[in-house]
PDB file of C-alpha atoms in Angstrom:
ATOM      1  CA  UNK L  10       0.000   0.000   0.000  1.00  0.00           C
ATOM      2  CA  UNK L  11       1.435   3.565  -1.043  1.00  0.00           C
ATOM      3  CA  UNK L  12       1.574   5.926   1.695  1.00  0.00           C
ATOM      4  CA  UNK L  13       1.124   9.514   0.293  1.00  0.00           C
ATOM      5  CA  UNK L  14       3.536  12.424   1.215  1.00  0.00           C
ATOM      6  CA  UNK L  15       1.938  15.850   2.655  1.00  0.00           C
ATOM      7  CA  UNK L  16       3.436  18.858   3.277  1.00  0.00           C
ATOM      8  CA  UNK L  17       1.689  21.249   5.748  1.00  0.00           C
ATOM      9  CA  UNK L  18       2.778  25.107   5.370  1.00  0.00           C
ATOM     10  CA  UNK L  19       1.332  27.582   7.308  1.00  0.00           C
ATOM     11  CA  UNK L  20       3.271  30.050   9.656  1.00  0.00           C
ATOM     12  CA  UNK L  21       0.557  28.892  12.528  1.00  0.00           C
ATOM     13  CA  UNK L  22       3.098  26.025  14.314  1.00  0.00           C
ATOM     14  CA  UNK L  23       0.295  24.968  16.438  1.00  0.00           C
ATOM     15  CA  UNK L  24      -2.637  24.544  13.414  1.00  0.00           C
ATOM     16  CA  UNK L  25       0.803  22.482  11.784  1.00  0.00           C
ATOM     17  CA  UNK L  26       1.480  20.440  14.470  1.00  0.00           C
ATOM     18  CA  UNK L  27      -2.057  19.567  14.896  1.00  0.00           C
ATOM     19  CA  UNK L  28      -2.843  19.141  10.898  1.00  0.00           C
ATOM     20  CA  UNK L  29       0.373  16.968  10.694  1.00  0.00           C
ATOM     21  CA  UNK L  30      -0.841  14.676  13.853  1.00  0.00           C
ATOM     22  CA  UNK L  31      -4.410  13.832  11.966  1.00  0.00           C
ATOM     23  CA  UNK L  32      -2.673  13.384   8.842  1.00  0.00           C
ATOM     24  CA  UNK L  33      -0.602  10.571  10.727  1.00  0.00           C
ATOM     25  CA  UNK L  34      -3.034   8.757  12.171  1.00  0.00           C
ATOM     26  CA  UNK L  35      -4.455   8.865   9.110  1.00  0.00           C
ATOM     27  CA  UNK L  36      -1.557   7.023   7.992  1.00  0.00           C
ATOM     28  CA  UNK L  37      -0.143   9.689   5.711  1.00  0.00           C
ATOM     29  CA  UNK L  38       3.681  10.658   6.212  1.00  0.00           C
ATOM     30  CA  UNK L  39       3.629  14.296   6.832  1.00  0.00           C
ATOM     31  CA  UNK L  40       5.635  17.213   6.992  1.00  0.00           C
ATOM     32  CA  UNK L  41       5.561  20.708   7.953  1.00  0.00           C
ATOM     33  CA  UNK L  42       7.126  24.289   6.941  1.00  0.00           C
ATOM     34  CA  UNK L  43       6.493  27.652   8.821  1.00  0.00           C
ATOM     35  CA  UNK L  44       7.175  30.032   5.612  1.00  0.00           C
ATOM     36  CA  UNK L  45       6.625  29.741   2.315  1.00  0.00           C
ATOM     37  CA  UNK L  46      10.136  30.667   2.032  1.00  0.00           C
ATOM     38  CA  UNK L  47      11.383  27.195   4.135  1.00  0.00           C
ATOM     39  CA  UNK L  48       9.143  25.382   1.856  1.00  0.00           C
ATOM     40  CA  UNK L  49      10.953  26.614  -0.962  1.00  0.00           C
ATOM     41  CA  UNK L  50      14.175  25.383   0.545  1.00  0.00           C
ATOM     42  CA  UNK L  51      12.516  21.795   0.855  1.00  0.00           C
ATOM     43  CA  UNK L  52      12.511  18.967  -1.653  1.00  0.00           C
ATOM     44  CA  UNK L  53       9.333  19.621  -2.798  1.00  0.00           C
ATOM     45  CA  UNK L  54       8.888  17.035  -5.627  1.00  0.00           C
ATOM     46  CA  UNK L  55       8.919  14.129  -2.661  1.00  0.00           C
ATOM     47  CA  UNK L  56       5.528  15.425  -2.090  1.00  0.00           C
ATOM     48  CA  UNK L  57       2.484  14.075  -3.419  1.00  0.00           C
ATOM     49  CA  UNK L  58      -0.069  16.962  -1.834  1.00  0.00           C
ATOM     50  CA  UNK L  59       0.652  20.783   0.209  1.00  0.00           C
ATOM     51  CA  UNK L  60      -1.693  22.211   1.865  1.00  0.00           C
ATOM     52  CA  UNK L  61      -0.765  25.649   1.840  1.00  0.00           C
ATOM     53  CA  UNK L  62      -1.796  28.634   3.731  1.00  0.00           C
ATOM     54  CA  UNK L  63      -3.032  31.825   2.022  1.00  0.00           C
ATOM     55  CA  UNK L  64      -1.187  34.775   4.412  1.00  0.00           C
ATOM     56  CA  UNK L  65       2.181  34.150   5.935  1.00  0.00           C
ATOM     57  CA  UNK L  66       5.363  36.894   6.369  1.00  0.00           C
ATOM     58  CA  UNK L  67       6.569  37.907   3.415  1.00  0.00           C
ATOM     59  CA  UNK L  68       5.585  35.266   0.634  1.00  0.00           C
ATOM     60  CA  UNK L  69       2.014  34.839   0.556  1.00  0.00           C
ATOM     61  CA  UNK L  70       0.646  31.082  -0.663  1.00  0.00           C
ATOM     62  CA  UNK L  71      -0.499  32.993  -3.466  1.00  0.00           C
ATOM     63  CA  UNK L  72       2.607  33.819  -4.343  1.00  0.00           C
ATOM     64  CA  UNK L  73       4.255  30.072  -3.488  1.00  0.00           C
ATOM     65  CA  UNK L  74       1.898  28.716  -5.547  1.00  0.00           C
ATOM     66  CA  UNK L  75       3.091  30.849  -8.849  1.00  0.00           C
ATOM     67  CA  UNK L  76       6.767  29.419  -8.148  1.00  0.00           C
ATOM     68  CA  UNK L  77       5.359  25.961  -8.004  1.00  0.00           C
ATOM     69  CA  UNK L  78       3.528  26.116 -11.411  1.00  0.00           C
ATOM     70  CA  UNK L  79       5.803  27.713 -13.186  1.00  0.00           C
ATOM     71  CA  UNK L  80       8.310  25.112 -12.249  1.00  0.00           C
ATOM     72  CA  UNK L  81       8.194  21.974 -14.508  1.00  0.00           C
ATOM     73  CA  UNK L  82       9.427  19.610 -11.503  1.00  0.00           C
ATOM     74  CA  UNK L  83       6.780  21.039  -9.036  1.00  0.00           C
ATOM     75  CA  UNK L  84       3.687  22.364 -11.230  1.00  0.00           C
ATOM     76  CA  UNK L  85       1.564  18.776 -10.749  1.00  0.00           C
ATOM     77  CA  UNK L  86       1.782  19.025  -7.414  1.00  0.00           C
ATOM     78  CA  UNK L  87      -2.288  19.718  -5.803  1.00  0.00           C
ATOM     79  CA  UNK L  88      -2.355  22.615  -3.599  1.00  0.00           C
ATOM     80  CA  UNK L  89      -5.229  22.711  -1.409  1.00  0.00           C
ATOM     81  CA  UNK L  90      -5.601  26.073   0.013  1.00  0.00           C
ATOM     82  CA  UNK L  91      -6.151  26.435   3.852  1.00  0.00           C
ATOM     83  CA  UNK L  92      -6.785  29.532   4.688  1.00  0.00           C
ATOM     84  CA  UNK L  93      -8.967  32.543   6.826  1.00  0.00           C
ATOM     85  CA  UNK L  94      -9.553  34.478   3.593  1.00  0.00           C
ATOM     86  CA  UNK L  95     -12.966  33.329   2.881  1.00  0.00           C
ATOM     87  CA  UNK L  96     -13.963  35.930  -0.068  1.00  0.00           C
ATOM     88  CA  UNK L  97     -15.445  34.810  -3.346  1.00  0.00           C
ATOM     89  CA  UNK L  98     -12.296  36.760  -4.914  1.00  0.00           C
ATOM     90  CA  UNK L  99      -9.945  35.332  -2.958  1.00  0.00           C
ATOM     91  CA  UNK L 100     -11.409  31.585  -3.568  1.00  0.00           C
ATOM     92  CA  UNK L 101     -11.902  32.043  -7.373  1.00  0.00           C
ATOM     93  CA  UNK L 102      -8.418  33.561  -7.453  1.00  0.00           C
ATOM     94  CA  UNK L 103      -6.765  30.328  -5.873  1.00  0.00           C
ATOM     95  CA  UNK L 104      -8.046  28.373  -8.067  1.00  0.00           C
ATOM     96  CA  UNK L 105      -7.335  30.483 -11.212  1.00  0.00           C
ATOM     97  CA  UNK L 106      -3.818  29.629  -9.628  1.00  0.00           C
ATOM     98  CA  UNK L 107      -4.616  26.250 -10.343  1.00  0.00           C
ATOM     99  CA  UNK L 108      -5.381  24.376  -6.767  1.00  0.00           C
ATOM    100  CA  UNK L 109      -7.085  21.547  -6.339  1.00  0.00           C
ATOM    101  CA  UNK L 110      -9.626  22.546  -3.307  1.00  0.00           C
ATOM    102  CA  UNK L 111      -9.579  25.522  -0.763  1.00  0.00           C
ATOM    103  CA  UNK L 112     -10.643  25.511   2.554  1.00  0.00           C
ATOM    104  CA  UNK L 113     -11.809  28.324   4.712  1.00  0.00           C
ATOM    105  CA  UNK L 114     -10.785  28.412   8.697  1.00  0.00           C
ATOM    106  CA  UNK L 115     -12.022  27.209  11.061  1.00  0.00           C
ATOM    107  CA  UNK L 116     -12.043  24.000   9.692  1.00  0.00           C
ATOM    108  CA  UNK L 117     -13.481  20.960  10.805  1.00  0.00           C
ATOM    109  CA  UNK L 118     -10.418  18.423  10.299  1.00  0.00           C
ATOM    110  CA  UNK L 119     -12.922  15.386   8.904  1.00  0.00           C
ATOM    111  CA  UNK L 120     -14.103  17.875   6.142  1.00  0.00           C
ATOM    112  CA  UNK L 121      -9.973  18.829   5.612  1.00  0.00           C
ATOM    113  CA  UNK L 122      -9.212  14.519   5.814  1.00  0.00           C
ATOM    114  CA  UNK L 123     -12.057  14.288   3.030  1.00  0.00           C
ATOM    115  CA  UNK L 124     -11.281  16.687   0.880  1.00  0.00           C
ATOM    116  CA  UNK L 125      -7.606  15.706   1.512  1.00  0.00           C
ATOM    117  CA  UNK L 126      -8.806  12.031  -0.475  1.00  0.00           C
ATOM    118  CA  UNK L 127     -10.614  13.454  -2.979  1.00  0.00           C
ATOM    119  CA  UNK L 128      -7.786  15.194  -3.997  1.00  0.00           C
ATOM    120  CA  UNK L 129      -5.652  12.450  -4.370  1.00  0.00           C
ATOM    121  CA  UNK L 130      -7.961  10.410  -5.648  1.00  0.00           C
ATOM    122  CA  UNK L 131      -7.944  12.114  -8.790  1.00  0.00           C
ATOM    123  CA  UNK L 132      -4.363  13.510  -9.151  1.00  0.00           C
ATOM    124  CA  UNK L 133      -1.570  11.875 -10.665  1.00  0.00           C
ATOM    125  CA  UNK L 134      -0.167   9.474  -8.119  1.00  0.00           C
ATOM    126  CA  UNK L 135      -3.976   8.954  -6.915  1.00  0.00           C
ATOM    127  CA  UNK L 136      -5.503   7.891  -9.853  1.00  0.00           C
ATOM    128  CA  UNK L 137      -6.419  10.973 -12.453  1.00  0.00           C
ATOM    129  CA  UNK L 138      -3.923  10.895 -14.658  1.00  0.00           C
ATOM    130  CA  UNK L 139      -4.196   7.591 -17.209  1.00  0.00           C
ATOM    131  CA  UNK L 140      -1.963   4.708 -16.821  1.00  0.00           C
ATOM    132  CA  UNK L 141       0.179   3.814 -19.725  1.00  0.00           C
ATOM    133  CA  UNK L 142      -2.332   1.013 -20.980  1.00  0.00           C
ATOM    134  CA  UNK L 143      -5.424   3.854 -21.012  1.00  0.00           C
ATOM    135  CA  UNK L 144      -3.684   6.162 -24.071  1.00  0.00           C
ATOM    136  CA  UNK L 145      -4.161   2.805 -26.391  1.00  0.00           C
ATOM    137  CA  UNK L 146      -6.297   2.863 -28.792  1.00  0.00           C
ATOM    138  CA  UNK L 147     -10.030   1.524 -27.923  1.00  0.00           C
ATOM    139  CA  UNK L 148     -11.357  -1.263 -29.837  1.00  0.00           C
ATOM    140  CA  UNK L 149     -15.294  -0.528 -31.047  1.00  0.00           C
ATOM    141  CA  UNK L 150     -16.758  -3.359 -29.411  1.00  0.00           C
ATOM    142  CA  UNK L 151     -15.313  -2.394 -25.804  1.00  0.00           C
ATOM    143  CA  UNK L 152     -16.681   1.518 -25.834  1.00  0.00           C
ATOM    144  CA  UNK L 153     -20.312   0.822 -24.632  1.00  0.00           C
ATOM    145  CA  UNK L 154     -19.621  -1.777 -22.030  1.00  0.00           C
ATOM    146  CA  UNK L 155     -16.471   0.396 -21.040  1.00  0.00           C
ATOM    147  CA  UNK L 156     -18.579   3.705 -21.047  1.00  0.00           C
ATOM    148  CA  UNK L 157     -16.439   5.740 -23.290  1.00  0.00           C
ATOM    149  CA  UNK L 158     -17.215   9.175 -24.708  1.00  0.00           C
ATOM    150  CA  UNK L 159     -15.382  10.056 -27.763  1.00  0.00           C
ATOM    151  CA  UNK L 160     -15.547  13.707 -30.105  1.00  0.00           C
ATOM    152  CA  UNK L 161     -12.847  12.868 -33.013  1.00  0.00           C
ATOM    153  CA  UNK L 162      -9.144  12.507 -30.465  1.00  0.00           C
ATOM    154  CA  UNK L 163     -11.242  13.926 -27.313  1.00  0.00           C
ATOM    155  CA  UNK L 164     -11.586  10.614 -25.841  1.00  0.00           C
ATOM    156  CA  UNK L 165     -13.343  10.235 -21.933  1.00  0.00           C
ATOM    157  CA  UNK L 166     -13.189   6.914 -19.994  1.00  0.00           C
ATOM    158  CA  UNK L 167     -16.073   7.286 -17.334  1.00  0.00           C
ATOM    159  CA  UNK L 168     -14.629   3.889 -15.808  1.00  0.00           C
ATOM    160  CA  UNK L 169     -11.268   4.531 -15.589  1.00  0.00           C
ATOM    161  CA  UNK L 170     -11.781   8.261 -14.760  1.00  0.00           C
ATOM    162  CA  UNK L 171      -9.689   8.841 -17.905  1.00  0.00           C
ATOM    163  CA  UNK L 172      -9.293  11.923 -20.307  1.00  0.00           C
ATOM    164  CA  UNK L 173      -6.823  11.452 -23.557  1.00  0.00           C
ATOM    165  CA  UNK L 174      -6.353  13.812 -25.644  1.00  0.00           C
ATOM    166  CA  UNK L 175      -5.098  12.219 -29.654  1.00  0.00           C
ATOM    167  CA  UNK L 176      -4.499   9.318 -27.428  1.00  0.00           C
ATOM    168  CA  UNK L 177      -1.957  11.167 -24.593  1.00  0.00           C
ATOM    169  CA  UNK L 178      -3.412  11.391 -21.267  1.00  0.00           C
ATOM    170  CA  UNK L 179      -4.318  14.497 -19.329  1.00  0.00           C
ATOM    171  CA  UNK L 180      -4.205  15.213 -15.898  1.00  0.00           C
ATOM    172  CA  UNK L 181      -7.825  16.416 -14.443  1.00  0.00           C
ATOM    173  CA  UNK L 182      -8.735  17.573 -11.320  1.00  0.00           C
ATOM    174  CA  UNK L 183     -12.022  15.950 -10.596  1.00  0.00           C
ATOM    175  CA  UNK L 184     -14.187  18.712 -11.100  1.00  0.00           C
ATOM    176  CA  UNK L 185     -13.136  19.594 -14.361  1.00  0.00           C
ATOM    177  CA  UNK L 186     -13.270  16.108 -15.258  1.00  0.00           C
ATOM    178  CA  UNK L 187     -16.835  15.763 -14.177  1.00  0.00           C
ATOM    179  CA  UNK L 188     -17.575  19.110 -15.871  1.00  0.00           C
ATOM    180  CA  UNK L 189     -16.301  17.431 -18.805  1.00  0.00           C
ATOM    181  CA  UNK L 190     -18.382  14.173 -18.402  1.00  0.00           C
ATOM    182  CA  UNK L 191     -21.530  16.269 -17.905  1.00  0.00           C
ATOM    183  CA  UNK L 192     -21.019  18.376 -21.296  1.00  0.00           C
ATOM    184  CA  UNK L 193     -20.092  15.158 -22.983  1.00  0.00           C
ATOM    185  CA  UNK L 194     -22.580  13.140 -21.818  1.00  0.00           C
ATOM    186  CA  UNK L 195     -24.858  15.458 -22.794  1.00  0.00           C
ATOM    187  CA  UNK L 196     -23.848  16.590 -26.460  1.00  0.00           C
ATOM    188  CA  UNK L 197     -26.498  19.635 -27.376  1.00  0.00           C
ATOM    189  CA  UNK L 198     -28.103  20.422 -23.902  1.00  0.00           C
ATOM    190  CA  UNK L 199     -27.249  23.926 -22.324  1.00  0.00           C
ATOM    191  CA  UNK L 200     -26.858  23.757 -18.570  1.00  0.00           C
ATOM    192  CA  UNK L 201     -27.602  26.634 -16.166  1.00  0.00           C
ATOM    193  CA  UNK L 202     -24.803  27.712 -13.779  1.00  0.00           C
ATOM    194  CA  UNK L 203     -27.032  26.134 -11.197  1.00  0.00           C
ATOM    195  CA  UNK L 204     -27.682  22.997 -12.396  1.00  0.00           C
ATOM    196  CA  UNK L 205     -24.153  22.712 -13.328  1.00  0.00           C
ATOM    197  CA  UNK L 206     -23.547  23.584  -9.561  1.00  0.00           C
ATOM    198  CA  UNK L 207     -25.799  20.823  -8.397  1.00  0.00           C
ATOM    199  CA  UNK L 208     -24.526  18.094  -9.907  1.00  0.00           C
ATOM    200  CA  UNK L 209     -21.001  18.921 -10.274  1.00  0.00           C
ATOM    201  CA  UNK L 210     -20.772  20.327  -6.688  1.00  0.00           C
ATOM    202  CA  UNK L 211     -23.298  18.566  -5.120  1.00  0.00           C
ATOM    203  CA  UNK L 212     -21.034  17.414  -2.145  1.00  0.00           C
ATOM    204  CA  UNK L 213     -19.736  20.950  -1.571  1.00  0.00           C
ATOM    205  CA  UNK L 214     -21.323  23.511   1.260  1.00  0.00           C
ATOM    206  CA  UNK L 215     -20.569  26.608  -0.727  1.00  0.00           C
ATOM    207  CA  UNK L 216     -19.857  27.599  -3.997  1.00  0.00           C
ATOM    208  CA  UNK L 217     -20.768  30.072  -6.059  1.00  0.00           C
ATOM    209  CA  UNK L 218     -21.285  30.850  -9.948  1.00  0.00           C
ATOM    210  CA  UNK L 219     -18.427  32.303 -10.667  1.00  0.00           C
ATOM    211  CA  UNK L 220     -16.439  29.010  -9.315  1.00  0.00           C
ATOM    212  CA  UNK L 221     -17.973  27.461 -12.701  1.00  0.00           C
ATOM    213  CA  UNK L 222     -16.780  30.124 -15.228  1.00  0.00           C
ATOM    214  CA  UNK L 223     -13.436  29.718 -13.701  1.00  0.00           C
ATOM    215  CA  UNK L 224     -13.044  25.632 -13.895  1.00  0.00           C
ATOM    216  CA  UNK L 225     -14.905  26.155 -17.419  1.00  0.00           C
ATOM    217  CA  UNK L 226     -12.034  28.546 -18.338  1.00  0.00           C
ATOM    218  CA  UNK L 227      -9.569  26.303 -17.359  1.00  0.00           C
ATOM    219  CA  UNK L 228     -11.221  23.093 -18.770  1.00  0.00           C
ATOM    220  CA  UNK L 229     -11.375  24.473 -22.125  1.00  0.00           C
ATOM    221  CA  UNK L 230      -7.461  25.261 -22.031  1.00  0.00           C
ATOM    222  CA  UNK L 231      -6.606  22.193 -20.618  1.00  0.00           C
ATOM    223  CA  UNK L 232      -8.474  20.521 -23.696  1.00  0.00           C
ATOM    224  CA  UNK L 233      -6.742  22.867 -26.542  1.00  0.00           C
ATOM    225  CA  UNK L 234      -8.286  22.462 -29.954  1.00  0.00           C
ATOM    226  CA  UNK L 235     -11.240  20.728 -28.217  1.00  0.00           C
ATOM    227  CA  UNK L 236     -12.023  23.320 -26.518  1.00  0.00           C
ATOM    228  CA  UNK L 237     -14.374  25.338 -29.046  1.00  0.00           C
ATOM    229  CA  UNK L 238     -16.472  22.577 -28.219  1.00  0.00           C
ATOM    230  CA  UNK L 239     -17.842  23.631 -25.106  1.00  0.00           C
ATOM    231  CA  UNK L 240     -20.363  26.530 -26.011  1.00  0.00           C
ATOM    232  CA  UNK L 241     -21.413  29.929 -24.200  1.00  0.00           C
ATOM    233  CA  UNK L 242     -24.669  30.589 -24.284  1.00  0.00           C
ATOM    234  CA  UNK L 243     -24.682  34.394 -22.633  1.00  0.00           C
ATOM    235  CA  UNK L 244     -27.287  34.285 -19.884  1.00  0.00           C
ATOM    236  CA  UNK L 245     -27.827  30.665 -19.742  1.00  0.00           C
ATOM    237  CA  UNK L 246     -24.701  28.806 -19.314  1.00  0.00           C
ATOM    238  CA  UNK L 247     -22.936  26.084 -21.107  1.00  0.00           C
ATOM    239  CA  UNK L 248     -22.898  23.280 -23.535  1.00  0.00           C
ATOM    240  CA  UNK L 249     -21.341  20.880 -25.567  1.00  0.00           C
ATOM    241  CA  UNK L 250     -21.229  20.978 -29.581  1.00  0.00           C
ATOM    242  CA  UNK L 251     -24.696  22.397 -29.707  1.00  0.00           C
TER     243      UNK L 251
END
């Protein structure tokens, strides 16, 4: 059994201390950093999650979080955001950073454990990204009882939780995989913000609309070419190939 690798920065040492003591028992192997700057200083790439605090000294998380994804070695590494800023800006704006989840404090530390799984559940290490069998070719007379979705090389493996792109895998967060599914699965229908809200984040306790335009924003990059497929429809929402 893997044991995932967590790194807990926030310049808080008792929320560290106690954040690194759940994630133990939890069985995870887990680290901590009091600065963004000691993080920096760390092997970072060991890691297979950091939860990262928004305001600390003189580097905000913000700001570690542009050094991680512009760095090649460090940009796949999920952030999940842990923080007392609990704006809409400042939640759409971590995310437009590209993390994985953000959580507001006070916390409840079985809601941080959760998300914490979800998380890797669907990142590389845990399971989003294909493994090397998934970017083969797919014979006709496996798609239906494999539930595949294909548009020309936009290919989505609702088993596997799989997204290749001309037969090269993708890394997804969950959401915008399940964004993806939804539009797929649904070739021609325009959904509201709010319906795309309920059954995308269903499980969440709040999000608003503009969380949506942002994960559709970066969905459609992540897809490149394919992206034109998804479809704007100004005051109603979106679609797929309509």
């Amino acid at each position: 059994m893997e044991i995932y690798k967590i790194l807990v920065v926030d310049d808080e040492p008792d929320l560290c201390e106690g954040l690194k003591l759940n994630l133990e028992i939890e069985g995870y192997e887990a680290d901590t950093a009091y600065s963004a700057e000691e993080a920096l200083e760390m092997n970072l790439t060991s890691y297979d999650l950091i939860m990262l605090d928004v305001m600390m000294g003189k580097m905000s998380g913000f700001e570690m979080a542009r050094v991680l994804k512009r760095n090649p070695k460090t940009a796949n590494i999920p952030i999940i955001f842990c923080t007392a800023k609990n704006a809409d800006d400042d939640m759409i704006a971590g995310l437009n950073l590209g993390a994985d989840d953000y959580v507001t404090k006070p916390y409840n530390i079985r809601n941080i454990l959760a998300r914490i799984k979800s998380v890797l559940r669907r990142t590389e290490r845990g399971g989003a990204t294909a493994p090397a069998q998934a970017s083969a070719p797919v014979a006709k007379e496996d798609v239906k009882a494999k539930r595949i979705i294909r548009e020309d090389g936009l290919v989505i493996d609702l088993d596997q939780i799989v997204c290749t792109i001309d037969e090269v895998p993708v890394r997804m967060p969950r959401k915008e995989f399940e964004l993806l599914s939804l539009f797929m699965s649904n070739p021609g229908k325009i959904f509201s913000r709010e319906d795309i809200l309920q059954k995308v984040w269903s499980d969440e306790v709040v999000v608003v609309n503009r969380v949506v335009d942002v994960n559709v924003t970066r969905l459609r990059a992540k897809i490149g070419k394919y992206g034109k497929l998804i479809v704007t429809r100004s005051g109603y929402g979106y679609g797929f190939k309509v």
